[in-house]
XYZ file of C-alpha atoms in Angstrom:
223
model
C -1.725 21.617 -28.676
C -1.786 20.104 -25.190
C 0.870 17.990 -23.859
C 0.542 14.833 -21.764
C 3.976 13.174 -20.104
C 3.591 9.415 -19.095
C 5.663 8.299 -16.533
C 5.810 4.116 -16.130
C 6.325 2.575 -12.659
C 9.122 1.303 -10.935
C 11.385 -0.694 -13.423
C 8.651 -0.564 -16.058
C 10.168 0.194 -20.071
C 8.705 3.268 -21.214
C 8.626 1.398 -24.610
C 5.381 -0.385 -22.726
C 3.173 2.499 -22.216
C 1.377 3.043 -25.680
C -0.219 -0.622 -25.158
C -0.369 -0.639 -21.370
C -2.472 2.866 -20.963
C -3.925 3.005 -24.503
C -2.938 6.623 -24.795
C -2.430 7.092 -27.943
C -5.858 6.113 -28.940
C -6.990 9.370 -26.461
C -4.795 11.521 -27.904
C -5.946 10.715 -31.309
C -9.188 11.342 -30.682
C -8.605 13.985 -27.618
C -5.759 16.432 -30.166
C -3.431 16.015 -27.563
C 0.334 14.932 -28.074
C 1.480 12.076 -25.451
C 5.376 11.913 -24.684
C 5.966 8.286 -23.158
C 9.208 8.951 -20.376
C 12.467 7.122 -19.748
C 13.491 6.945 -16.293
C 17.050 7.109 -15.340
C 18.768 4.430 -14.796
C 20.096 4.236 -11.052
C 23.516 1.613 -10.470
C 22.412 2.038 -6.594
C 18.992 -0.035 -7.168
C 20.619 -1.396 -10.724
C 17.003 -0.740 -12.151
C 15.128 2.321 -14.372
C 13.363 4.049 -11.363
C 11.987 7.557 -10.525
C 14.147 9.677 -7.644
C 10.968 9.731 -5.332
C 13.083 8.750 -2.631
C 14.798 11.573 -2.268
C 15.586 13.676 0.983
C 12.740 15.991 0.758
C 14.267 17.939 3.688
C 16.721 19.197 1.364
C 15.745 21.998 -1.683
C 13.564 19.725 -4.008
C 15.212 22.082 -7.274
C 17.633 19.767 -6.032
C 16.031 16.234 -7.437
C 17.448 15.072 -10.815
C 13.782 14.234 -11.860
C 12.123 17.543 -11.405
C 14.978 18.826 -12.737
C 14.944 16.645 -15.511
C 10.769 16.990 -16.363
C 11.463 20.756 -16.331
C 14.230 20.998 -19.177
C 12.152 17.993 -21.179
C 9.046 20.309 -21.412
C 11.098 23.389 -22.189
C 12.445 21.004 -24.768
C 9.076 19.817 -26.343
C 7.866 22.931 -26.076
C 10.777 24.215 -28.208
C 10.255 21.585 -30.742
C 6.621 21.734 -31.239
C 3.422 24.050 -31.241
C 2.564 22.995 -27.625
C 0.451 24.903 -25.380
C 2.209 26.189 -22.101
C -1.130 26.265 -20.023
C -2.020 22.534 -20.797
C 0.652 21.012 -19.850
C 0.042 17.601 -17.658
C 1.853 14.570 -16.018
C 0.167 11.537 -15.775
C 1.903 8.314 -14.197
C 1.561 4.767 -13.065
C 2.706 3.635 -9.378
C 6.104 4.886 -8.909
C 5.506 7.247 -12.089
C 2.520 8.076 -10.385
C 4.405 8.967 -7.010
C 6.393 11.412 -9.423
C 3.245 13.081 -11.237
C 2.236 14.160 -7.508
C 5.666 15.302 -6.957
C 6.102 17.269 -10.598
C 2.955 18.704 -9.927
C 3.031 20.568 -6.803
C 7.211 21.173 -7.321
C 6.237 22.856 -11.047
C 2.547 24.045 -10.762
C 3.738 27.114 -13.130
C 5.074 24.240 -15.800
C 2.152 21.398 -15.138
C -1.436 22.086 -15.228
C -2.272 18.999 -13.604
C -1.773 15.851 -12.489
C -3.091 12.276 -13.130
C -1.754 9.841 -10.458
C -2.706 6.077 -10.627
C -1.983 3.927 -7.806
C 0.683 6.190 -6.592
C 1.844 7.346 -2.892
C 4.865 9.479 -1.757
C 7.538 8.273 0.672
C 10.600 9.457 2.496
C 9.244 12.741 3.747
C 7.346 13.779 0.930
C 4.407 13.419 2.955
C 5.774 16.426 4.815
C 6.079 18.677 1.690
C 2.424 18.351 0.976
C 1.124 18.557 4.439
C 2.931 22.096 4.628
C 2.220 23.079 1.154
C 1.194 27.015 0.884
C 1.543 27.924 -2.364
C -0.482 30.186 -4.418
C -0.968 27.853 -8.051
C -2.955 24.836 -7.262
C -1.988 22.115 -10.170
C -5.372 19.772 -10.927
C -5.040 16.095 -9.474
C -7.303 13.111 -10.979
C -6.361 10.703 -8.583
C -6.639 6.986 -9.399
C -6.673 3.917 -6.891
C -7.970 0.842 -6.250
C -9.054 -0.852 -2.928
C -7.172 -3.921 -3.809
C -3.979 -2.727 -4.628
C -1.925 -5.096 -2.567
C 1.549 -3.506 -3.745
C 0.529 0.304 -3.195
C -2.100 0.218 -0.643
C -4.360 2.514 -1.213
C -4.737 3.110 2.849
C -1.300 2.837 3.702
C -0.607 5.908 6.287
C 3.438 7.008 7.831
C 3.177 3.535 10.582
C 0.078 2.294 9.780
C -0.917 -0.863 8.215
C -2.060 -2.265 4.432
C -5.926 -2.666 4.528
C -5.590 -5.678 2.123
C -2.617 -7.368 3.874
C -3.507 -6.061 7.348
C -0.027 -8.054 8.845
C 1.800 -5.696 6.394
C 3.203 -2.294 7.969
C 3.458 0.764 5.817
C 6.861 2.275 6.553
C 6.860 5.694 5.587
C 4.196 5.738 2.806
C 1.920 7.784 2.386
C -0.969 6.724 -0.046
C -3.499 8.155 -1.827
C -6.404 8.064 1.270
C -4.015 10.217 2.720
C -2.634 12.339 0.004
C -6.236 13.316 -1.046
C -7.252 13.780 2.359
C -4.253 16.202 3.108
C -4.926 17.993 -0.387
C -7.995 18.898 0.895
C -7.145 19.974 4.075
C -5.116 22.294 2.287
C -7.388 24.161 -0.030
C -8.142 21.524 -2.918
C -11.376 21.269 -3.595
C -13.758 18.971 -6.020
C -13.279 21.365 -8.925
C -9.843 20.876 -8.698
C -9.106 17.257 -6.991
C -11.279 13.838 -8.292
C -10.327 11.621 -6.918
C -11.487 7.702 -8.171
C -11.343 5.164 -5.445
C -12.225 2.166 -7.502
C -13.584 -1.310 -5.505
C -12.114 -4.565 -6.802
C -9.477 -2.850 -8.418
C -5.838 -4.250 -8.318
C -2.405 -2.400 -9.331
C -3.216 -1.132 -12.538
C -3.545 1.647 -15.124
C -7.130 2.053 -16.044
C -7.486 3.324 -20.028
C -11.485 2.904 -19.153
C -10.541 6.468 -17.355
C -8.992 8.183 -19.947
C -11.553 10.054 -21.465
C -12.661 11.046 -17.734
C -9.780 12.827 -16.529
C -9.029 14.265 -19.916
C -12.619 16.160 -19.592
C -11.667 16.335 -15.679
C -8.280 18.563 -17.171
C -9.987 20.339 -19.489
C -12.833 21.645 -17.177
C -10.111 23.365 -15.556
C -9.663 25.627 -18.426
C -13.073 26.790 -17.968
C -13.175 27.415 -14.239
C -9.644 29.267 -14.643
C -11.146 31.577 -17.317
């Protein structure tokens, strides 16, 4: 059986997600078993949050989230007849930051990712820029052009496309991201990537049974 992890967004209950992204109804239908993720909870930011912003110049085994994703699949997979070659991470803004980063940090454990309005930050940028591995995970990349609180043009120093007076920082955003996947060997059999117009900061279940076929495709072009 396939397994798909949800991960919520920054201070978002994981008790949310079966309404919010409608995922059980696909994996009903789809066969697929959906695990719905905690975050930790952090006293520095006082707030359930992914460790995406995390010294990526330091050894990423390192980060107590990959760490963490690893020994939850190995625990699932322990517990129930799961398949270890359909194993995927979807996630929702901060969650979805932490798909990307599962993804390429475990392409032996995760299959693919499914990133909606997501980015990386604090060097991760970097990481994927200088990626050279040899397993390419699957990315269905979600955004929308409106997304006013993950801009979906936001480049390292450049400005927010929707708020133009608004600077970036240090994220990186999913122009970008895809853009740099490619650059580095992705291609459209293995990256989609929806950039959706008049779309705000939100999960779309309308997508669902896309990216599910999207995954699944993959099978084929592997075998």
């Amino acid at each position: 059986v396939p397994l798909v992890l949800m991960l919520p967004g920054n201070r978002v209950s994981h008790y949310s997600g079966p309404d919010y992204t409608e995922l059980d109804r696909s994996a009903v239908r789809e066969g697929f078993i959906v695990v719905y993720v905690e975050q930790p909870w952090r006293n520095e930011t006082f707030s359930w949050s992914w460790y995406t912003d995390w010294d990526w110049a330091d050894d990423a085994d390192g980060n107590p989230d990959v760490l963490f994703l690893g020994t939850l699949v190995e625990h699932l997979t322990s517990q129930q007849p799961i398949d270890p070659q359909q194993v995927y991470v979807a996630g929702h803004s901060r969650g979805g930051a932490m798909s990307f980063i599962a993804a390429l940090e475990r392409p032996d454990l995760f299959a693919g990712a499914i990133p909606q309005s997501g980015f990386v930050e604090f060097g991760y940028f970097d990481r994927i820029a200088a990626w050279s591995g040899e397993e390419r995970p699957a990315f269905f990349v979600v955004h929308g052009t409106m997304d006013d609180d993950v801009c979906i043009d936001c480049r390292p120093g450049g400005q927010c496309g929707v708020q133009p007076a608004r600077r970036c920082g240090r994220t990186a955003s999913s122009d970008l991201i895809v853009e740099t996947l490619r650059a580095r060997g992705w291609t459209d059999e293995n990256l989609s990537y929806a950039r959706l117009e008049n779309v705000a900061h939100r999960w779309q279940p309308w997508l669902n049974e896309a990216w599910w076929s999207f995954m699944q495709r993959q099978r084929g072009v592997q075998q």
